[in-house]
Coordinates of C-alpha atoms in Angstrom, one line a residue:
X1 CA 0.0 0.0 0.0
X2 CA 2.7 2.6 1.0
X3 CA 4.9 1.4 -2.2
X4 CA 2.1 2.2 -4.4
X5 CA 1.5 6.0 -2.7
X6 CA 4.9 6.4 -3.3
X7 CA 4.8 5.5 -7.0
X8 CA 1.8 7.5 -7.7
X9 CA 3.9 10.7 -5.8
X10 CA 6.8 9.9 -8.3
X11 CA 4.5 9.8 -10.9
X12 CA 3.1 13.3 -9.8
X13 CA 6.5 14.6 -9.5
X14 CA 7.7 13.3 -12.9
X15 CA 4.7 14.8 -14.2
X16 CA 5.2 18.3 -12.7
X17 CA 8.8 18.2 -13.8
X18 CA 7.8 17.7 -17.5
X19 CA 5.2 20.4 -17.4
X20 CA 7.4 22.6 -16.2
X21 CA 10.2 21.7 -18.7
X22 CA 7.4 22.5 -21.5
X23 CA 6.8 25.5 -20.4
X24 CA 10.4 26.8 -20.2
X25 CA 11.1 25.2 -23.7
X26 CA 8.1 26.9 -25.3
X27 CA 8.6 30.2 -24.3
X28 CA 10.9 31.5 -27.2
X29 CA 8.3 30.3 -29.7
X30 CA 6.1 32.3 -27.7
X31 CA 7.8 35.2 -27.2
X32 CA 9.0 35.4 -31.2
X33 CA 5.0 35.0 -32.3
X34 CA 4.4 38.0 -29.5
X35 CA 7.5 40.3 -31.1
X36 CA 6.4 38.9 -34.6
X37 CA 2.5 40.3 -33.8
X38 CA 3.9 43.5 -32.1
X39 CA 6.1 43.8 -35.4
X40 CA 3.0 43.4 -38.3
X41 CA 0.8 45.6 -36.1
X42 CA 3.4 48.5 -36.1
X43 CA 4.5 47.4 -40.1
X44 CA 7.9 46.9 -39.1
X45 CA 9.8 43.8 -39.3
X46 CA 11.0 42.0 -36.2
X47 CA 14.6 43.3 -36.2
X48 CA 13.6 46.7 -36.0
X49 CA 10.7 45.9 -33.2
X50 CA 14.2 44.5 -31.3
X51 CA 15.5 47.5 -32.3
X52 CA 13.5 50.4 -31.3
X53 CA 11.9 48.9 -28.2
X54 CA 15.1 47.8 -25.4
X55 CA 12.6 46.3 -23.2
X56 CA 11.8 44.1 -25.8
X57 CA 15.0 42.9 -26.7
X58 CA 15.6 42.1 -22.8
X59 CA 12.3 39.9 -22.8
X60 CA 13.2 38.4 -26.0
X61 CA 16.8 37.7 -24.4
X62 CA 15.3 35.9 -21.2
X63 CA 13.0 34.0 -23.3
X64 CA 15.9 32.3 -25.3
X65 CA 17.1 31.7 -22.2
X66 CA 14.8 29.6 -20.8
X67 CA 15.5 26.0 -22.7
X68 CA 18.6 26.1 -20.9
X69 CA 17.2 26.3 -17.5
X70 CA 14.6 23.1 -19.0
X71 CA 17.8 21.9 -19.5
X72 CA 19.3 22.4 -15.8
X73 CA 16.2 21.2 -14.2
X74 CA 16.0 17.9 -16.4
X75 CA 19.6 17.6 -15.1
X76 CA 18.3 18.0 -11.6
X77 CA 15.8 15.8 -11.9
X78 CA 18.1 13.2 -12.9
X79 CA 20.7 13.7 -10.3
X80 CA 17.4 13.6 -7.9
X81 CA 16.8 10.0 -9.0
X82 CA 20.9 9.0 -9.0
X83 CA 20.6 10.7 -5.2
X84 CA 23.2 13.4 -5.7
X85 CA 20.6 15.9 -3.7
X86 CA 24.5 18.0 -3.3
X87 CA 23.8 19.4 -7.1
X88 CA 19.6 19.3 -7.3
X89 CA 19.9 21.6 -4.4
X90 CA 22.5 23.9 -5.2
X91 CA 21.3 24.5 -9.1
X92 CA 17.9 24.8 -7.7
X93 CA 18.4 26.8 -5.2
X94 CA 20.5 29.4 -8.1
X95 CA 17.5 28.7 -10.5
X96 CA 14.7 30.2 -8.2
X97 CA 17.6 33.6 -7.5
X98 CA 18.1 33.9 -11.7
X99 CA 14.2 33.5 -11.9
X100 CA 14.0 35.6 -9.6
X101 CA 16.0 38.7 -10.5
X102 CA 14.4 38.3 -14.0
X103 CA 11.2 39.4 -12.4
X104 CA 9.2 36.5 -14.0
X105 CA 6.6 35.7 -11.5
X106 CA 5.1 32.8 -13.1
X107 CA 8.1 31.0 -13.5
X108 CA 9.8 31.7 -10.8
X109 CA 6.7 30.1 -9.1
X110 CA 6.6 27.3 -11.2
X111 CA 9.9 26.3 -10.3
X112 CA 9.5 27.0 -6.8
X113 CA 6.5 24.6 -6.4
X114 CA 8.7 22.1 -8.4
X115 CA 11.7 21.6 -6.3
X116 CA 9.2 22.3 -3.1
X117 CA 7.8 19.1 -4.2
X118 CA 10.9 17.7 -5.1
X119 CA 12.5 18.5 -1.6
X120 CA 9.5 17.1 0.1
X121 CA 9.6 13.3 -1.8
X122 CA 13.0 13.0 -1.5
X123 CA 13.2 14.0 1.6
X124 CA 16.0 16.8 1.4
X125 CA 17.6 18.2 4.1
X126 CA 18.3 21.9 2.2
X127 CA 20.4 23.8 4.9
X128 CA 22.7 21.2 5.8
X129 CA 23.3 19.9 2.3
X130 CA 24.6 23.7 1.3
X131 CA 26.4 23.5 4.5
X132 CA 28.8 20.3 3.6
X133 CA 29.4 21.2 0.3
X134 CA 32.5 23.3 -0.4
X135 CA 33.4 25.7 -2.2
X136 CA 34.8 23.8 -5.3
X137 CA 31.7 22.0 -5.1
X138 CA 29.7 24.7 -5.6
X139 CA 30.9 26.2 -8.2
X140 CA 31.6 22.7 -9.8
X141 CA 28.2 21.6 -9.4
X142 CA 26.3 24.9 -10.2
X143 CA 28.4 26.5 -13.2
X144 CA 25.3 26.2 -15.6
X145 CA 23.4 28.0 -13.8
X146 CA 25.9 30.5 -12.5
X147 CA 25.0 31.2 -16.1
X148 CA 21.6 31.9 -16.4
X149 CA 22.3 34.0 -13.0
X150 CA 24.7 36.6 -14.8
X151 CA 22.5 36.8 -17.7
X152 CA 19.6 37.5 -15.1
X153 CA 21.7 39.6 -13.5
X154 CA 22.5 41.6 -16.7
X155 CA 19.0 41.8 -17.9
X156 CA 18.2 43.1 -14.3
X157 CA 20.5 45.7 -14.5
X158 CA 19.3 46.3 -18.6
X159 CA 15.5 46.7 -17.0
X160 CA 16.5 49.1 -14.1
X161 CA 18.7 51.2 -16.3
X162 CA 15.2 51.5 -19.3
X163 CA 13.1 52.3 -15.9

């Protein structure tokens, strides 16, 4: 009975991680259709919408960024599964800041009820887990998404600056 709870919570978690991977990877296609509209409304072409609008050009730039981080979390998910709970935390944990300082709400809340979950099933012990890893590990295990934070953090800084 408690075996097949805990394969329908897998299941569940699985689930969640691949809807949130969609999401992440669909968002340039959404994002160029949204530029593409903006551009046929304003009889421009889409280079010049990228152009004369900076904003733009910074969502457009997080967008493209986001099949990488579907990338990161299906790595996470896999070093979930193999047990090494020393990178899933420390990548997620960089993934919800990056998410964060791009100020997109919806996926930053995505990918915070994700690795909630995530934490929960496996059973993670966040704070001590961060606390045991060194250093070199840290940087070793979270370099990709050391990544996606500068980007974030020069996008960030690109939004302020057009404020």
């Amino acid at each position: 009975m408690a075996r097949k709870k805990e394969d329908k919570q897998l299941k569940k978690l699985n689930r969640y991680f691949m809807i949130t991977k969609v999401f992440l990877a669909i968002t340039p296609l959404i994002c160029y259709l949204y530029v593409s509209l903006k551009a046929m409304l304003n009889s421009i072409t889409f280079q010049e919408v990228l152009v004369k609008d900076p904003s733009m050009t910074i969502v457009f730039l997080i967008a493209m960024l986001n099949p990488y981080i579907a990338y990161l979390v299906q790595l996470i998910q896999k070093n979930l599964t193999k047990g090494n709970t020393q990178f899933a935390v420390i990548n997620m944990g960089l993934l919800l800041v990056a998410e964060a300082l791009t100020l997109n709400l919806f996926y930053f809340m995505m990918l915070l009820f994700v690795f909630y979950r995530a934490i929960n099933y496996y059973n993670i012990q966040v704070f001590p887990t961060i606390n045991s890893s060194t250093i070199k590990q840290f940087f070793y295990n979270g370099g990709g998404s050391m990544l996606v934070m500068l980007v974030s953090c020069i996008s960030l800084f690109a939004t302020i600056r057009l404020m």
